[in-house]
JSON list of C-alpha atoms and ligand atoms in Angstrom, two decimals:
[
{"chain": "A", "resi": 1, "resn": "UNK", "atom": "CA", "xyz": [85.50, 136.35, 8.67]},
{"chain": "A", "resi": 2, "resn": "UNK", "atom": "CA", "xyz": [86.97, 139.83, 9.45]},
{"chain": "A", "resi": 3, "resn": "UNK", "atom": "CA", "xyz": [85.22, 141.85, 12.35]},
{"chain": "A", "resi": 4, "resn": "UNK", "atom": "CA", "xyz": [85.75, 145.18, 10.34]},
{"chain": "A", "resi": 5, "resn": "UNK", "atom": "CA", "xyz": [84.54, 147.24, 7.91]},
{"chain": "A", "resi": 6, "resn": "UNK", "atom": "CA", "xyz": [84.83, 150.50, 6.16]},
{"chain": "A", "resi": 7, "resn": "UNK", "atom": "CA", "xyz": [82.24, 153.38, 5.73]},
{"chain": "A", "resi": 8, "resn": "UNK", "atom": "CA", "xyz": [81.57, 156.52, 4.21]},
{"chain": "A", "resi": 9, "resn": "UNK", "atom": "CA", "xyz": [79.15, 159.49, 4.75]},
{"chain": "A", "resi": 10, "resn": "UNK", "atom": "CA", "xyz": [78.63, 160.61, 1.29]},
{"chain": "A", "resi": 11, "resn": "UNK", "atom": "CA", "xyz": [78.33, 164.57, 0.17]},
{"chain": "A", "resi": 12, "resn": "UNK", "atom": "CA", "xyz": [75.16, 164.24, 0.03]},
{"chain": "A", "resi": 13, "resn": "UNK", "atom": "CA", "xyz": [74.08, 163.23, 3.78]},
{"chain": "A", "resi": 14, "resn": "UNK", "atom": "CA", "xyz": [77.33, 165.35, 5.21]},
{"chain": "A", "resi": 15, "resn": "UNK", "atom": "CA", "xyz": [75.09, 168.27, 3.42]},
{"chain": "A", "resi": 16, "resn": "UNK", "atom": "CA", "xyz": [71.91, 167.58, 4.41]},
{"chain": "A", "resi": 17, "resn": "UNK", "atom": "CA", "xyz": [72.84, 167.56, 8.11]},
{"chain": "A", "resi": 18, "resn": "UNK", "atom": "CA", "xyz": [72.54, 163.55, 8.95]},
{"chain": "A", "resi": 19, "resn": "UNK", "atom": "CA", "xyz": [75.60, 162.81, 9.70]},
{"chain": "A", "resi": 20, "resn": "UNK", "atom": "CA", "xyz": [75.80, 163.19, 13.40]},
{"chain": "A", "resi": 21, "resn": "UNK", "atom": "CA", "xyz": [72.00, 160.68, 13.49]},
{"chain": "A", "resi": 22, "resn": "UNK", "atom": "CA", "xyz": [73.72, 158.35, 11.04]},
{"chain": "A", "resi": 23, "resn": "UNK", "atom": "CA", "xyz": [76.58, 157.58, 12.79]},
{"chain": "A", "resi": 24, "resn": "UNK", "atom": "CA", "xyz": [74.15, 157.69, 15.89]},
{"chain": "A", "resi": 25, "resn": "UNK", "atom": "CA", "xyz": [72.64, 154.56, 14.11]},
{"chain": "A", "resi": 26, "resn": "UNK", "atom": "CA", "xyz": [76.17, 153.16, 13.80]},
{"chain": "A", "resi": 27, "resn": "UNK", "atom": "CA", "xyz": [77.03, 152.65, 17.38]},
{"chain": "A", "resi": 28, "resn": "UNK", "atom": "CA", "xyz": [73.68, 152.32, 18.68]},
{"chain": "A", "resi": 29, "resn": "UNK", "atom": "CA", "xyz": [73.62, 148.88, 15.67]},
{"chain": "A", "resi": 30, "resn": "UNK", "atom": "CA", "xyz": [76.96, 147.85, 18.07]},
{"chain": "A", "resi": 31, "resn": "UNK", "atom": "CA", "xyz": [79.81, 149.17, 15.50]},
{"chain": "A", "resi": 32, "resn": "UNK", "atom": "CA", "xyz": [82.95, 150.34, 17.40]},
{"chain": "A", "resi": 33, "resn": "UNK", "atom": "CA", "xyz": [84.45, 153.34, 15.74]},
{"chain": "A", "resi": 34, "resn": "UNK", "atom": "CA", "xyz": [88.16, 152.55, 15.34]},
{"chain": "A", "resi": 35, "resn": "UNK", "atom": "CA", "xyz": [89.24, 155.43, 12.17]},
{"chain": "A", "resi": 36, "resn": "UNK", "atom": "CA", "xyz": [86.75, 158.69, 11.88]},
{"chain": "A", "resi": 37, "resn": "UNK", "atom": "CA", "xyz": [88.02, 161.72, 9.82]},
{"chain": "A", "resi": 38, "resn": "UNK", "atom": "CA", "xyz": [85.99, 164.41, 7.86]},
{"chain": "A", "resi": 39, "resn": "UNK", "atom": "CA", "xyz": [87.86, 165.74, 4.41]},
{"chain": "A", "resi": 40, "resn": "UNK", "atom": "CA", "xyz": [87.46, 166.25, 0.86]},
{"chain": "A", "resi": 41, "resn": "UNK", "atom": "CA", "xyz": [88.28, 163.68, -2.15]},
{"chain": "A", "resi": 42, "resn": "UNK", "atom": "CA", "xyz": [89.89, 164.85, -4.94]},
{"chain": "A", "resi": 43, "resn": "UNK", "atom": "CA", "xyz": [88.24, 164.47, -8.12]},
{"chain": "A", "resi": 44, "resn": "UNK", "atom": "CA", "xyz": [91.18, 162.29, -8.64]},
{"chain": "A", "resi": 45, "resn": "UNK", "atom": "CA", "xyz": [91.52, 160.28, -5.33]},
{"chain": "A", "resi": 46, "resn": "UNK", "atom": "CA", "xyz": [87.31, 159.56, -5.83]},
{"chain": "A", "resi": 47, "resn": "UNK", "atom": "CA", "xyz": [88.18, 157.83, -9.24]},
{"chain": "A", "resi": 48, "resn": "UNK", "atom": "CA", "xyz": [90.78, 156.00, -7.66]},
{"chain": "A", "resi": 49, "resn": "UNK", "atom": "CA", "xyz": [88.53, 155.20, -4.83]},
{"chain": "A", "resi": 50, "resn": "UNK", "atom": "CA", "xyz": [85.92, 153.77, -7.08]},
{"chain": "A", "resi": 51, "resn": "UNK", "atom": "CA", "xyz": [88.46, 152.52, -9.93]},
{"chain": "A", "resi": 52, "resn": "UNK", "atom": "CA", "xyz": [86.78, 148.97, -9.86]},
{"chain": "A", "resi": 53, "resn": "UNK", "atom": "CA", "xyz": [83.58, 150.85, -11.38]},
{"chain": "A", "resi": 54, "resn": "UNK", "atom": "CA", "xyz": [85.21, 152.64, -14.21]},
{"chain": "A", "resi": 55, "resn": "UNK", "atom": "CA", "xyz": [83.47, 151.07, -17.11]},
{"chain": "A", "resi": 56, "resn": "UNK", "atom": "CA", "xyz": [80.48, 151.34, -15.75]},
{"chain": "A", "resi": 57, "resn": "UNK", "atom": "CA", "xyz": [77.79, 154.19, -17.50]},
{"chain": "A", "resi": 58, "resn": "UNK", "atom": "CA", "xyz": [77.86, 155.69, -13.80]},
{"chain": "A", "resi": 59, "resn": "UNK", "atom": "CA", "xyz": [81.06, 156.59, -12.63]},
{"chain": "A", "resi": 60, "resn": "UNK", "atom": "CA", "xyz": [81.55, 159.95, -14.28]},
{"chain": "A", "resi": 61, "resn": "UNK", "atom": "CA", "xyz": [78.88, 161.22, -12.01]},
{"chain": "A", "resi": 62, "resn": "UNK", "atom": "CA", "xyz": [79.81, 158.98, -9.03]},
{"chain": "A", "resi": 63, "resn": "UNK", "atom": "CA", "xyz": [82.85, 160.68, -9.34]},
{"chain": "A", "resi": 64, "resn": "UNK", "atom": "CA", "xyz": [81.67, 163.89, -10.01]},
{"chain": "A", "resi": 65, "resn": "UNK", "atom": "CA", "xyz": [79.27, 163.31, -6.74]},
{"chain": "A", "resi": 66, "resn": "UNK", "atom": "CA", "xyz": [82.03, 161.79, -4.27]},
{"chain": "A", "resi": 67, "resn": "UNK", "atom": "CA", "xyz": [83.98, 164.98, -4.27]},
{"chain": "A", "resi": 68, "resn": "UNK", "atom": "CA", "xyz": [81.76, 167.57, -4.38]},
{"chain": "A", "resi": 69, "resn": "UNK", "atom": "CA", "xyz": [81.97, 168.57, -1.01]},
{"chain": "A", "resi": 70, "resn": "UNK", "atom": "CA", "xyz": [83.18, 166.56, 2.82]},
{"chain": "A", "resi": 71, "resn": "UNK", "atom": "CA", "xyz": [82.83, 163.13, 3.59]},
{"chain": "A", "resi": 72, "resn": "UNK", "atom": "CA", "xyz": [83.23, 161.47, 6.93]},
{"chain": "A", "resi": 73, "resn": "UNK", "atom": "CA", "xyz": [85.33, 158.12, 6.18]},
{"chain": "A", "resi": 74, "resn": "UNK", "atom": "CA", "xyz": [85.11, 155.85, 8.93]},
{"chain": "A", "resi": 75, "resn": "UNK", "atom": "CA", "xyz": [86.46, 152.14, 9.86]},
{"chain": "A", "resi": 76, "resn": "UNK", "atom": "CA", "xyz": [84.15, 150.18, 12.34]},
{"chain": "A", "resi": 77, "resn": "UNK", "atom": "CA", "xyz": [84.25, 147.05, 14.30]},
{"chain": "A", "resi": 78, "resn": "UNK", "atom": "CA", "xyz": [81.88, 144.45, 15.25]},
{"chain": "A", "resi": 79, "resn": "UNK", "atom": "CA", "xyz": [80.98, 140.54, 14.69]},
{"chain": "A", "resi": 80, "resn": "UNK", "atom": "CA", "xyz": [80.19, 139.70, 11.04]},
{"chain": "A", "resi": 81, "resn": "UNK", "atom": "CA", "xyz": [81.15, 143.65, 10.44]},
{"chain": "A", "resi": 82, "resn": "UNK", "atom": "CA", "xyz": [81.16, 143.62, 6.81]},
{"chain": "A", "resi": 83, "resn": "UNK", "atom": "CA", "xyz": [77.44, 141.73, 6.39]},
{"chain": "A", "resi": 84, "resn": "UNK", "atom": "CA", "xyz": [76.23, 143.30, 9.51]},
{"chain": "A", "resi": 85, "resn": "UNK", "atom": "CA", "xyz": [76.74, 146.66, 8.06]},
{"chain": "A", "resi": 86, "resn": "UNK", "atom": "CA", "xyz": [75.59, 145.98, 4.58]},
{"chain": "A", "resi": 87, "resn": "UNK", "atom": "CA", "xyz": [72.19, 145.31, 6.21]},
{"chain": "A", "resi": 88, "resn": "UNK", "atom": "CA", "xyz": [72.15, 148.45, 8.38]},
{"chain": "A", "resi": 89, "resn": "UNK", "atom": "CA", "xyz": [72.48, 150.61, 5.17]},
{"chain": "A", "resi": 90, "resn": "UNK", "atom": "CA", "xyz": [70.13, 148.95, 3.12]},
{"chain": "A", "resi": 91, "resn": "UNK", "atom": "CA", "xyz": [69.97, 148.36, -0.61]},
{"chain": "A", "resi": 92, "resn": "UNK", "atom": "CA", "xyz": [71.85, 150.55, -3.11]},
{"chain": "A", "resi": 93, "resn": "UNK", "atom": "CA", "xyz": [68.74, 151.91, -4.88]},
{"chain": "A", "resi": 94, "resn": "UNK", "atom": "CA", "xyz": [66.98, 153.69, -1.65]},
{"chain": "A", "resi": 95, "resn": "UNK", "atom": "CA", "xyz": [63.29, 153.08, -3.15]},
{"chain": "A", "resi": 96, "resn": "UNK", "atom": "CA", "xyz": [64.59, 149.42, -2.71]},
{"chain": "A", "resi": 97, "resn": "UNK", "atom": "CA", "xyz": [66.10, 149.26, 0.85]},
{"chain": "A", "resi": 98, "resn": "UNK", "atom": "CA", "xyz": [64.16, 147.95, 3.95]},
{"chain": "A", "resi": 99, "resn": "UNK", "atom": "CA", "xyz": [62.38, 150.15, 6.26]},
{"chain": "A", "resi": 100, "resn": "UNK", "atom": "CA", "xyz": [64.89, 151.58, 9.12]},
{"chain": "A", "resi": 101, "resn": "UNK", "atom": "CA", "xyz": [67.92, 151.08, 7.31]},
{"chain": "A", "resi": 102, "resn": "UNK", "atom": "CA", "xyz": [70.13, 154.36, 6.82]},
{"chain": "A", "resi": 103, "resn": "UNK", "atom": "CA", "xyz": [69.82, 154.36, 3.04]},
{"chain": "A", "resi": 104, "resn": "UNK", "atom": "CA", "xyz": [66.06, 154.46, 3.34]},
{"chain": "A", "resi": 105, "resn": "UNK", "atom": "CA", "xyz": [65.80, 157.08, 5.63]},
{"chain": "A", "resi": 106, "resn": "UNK", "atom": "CA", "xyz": [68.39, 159.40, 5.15]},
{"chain": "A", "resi": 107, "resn": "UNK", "atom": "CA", "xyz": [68.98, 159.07, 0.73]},
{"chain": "A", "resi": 108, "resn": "UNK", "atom": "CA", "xyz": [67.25, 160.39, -2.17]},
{"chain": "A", "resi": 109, "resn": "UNK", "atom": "CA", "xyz": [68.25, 158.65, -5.47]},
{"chain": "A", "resi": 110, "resn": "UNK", "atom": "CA", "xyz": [70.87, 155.27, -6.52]},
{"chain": "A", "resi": 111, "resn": "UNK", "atom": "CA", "xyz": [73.34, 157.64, -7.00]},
{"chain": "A", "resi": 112, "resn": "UNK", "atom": "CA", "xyz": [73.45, 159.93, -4.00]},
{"chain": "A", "resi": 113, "resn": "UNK", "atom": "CA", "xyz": [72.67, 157.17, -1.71]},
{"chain": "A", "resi": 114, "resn": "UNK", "atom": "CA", "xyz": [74.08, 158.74, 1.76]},
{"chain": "A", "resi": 115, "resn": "UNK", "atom": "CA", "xyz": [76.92, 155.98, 3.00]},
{"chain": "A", "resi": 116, "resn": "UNK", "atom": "CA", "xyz": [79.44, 153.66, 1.51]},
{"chain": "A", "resi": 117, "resn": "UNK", "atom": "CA", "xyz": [79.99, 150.31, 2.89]},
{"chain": "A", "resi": 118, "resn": "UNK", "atom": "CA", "xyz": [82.71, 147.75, 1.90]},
{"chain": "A", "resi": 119, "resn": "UNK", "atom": "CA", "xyz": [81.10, 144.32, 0.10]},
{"chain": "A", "resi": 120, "resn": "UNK", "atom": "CA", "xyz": [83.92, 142.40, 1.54]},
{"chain": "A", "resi": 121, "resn": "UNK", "atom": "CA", "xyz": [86.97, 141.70, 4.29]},
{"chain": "A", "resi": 122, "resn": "UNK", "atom": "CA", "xyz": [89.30, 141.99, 1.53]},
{"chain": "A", "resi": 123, "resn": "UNK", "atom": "CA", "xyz": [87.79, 145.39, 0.55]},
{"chain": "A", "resi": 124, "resn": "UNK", "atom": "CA", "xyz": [87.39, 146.85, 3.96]},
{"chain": "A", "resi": 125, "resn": "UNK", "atom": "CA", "xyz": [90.82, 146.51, 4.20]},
{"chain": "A", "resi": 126, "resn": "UNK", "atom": "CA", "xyz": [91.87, 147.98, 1.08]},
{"chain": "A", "resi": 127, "resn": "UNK", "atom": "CA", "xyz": [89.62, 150.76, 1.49]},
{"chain": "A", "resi": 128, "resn": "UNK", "atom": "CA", "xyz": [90.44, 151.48, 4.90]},
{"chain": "A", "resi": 129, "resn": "UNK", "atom": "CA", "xyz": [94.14, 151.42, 4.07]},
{"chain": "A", "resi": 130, "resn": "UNK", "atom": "CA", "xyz": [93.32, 153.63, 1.15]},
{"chain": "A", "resi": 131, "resn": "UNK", "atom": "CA", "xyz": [91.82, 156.76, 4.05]},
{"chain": "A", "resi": 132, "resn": "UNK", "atom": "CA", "xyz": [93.95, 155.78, 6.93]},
{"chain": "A", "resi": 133, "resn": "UNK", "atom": "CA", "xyz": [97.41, 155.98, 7.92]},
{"chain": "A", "resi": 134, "resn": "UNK", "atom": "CA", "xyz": [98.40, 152.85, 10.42]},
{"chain": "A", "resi": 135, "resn": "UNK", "atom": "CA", "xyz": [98.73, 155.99, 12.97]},
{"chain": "A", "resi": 136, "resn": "UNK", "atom": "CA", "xyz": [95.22, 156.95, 12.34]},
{"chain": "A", "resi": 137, "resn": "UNK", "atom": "CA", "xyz": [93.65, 153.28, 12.94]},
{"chain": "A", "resi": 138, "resn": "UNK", "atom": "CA", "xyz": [93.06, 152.11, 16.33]},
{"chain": "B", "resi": 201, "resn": "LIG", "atom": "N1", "xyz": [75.79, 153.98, -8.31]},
{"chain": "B", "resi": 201, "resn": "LIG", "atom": "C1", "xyz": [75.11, 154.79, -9.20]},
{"chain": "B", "resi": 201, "resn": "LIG", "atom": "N2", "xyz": [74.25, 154.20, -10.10]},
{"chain": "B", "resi": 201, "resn": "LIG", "atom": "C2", "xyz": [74.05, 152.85, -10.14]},
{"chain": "B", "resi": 201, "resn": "LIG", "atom": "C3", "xyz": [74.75, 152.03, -9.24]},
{"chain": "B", "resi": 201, "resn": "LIG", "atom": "C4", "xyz": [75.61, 152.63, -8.33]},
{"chain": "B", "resi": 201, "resn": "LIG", "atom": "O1", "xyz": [75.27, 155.99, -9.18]},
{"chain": "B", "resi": 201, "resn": "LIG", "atom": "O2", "xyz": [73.27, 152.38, -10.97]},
{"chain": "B", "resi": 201, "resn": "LIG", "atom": "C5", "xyz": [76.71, 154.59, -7.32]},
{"chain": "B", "resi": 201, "resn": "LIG", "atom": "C6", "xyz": [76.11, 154.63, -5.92]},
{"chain": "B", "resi": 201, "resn": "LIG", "atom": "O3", "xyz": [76.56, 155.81, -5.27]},
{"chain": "B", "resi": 201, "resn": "LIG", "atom": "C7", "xyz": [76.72, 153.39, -5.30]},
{"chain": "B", "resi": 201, "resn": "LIG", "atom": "C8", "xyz": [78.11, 153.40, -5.91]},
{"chain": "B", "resi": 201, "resn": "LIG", "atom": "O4", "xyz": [77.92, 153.83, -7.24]},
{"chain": "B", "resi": 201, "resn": "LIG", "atom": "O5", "xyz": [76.71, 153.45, -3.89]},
{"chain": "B", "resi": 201, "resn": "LIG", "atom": "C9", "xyz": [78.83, 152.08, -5.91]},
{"chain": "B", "resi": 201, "resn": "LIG", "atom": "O6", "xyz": [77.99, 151.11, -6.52]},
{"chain": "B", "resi": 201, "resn": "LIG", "atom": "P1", "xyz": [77.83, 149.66, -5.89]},
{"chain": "B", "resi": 201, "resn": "LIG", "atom": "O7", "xyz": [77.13, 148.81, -6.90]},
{"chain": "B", "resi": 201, "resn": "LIG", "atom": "O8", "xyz": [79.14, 149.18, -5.37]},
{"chain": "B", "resi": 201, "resn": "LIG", "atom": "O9", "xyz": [76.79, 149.90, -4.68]},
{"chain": "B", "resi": 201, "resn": "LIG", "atom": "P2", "xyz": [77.01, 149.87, -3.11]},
{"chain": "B", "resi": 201, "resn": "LIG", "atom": "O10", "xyz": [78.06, 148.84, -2.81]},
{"chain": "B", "resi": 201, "resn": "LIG", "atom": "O11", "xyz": [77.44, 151.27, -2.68]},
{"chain": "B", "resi": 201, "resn": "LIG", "atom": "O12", "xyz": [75.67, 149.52, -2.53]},
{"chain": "B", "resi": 202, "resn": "LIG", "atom": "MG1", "xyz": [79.93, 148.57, -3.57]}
]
């Protein structure tokens, strides 16, 4: 068990002006913040991002969605960190996440679903590698 995972504010929520109360929730759950940066994915670096979902009927759009406009990427640290975090966000589909998780209360649809969270230790690292220079993780 790793005690770290990797997150994203999506376009969506960075747009919408919840980024400052979602990562509010973050700490508050007991998540260190040990990466944070705000920027733009490429088209390009999105699909690459998401390359695992390529055959699937959504990613054009996920795509599409994921870079058009900032993110905040972040890695976090805490116990259990990849599980623990799953369950603050909630279920993918918003209409199906639990009451006071971040999906619930901050997205609007499946696809523009507010945050990111790794599924796994092996993909928290990956991803966090994939937004973070060593010099930029703490
Ligand atoms: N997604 C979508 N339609 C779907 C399923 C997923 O647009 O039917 C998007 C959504 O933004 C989701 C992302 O693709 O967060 C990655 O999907 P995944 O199944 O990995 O969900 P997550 O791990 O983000 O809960
Ligand atoms: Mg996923």
């Amino acid at each position: 068990m790793s005690n770290r995972t990797f997150t994203m504010i999506k376009p969506d929520a960075v747009r919408n002006g919840h980024s400052g109360a979602i990562l509010d929730m973050i700490i508050k759950a007991g998540f260190k913040i040990k990466a944070l940066k705000m920027l733009k994915l490429s088209a390009e670096k999105a699909g690459e991002f998401y390359a695992v979902h390529a055959a699937r009927p959504f990613y054009g759009e996920l795509v599409e969605f994921m870079s058009s406009g900032p993110i905040y990427a972040a890695i976090l640290e805490k116990d259990n960190a990849v599980a623990d975090f799953r369950k603050l966000i909630g279920a993918t589909d918003p209409a199906k996440a639990d009451e006071g998780t971040i999906r619930k209360l901050y997205a609007a649809s499946v696809g523009e679903n507010a945050v990111h969270g790794s599924d796994s230790d092996e993909n928290a690292a990956i991803e966090g590698s994939f937004m973070f220079s060593v010099l930029e993780q703490f």
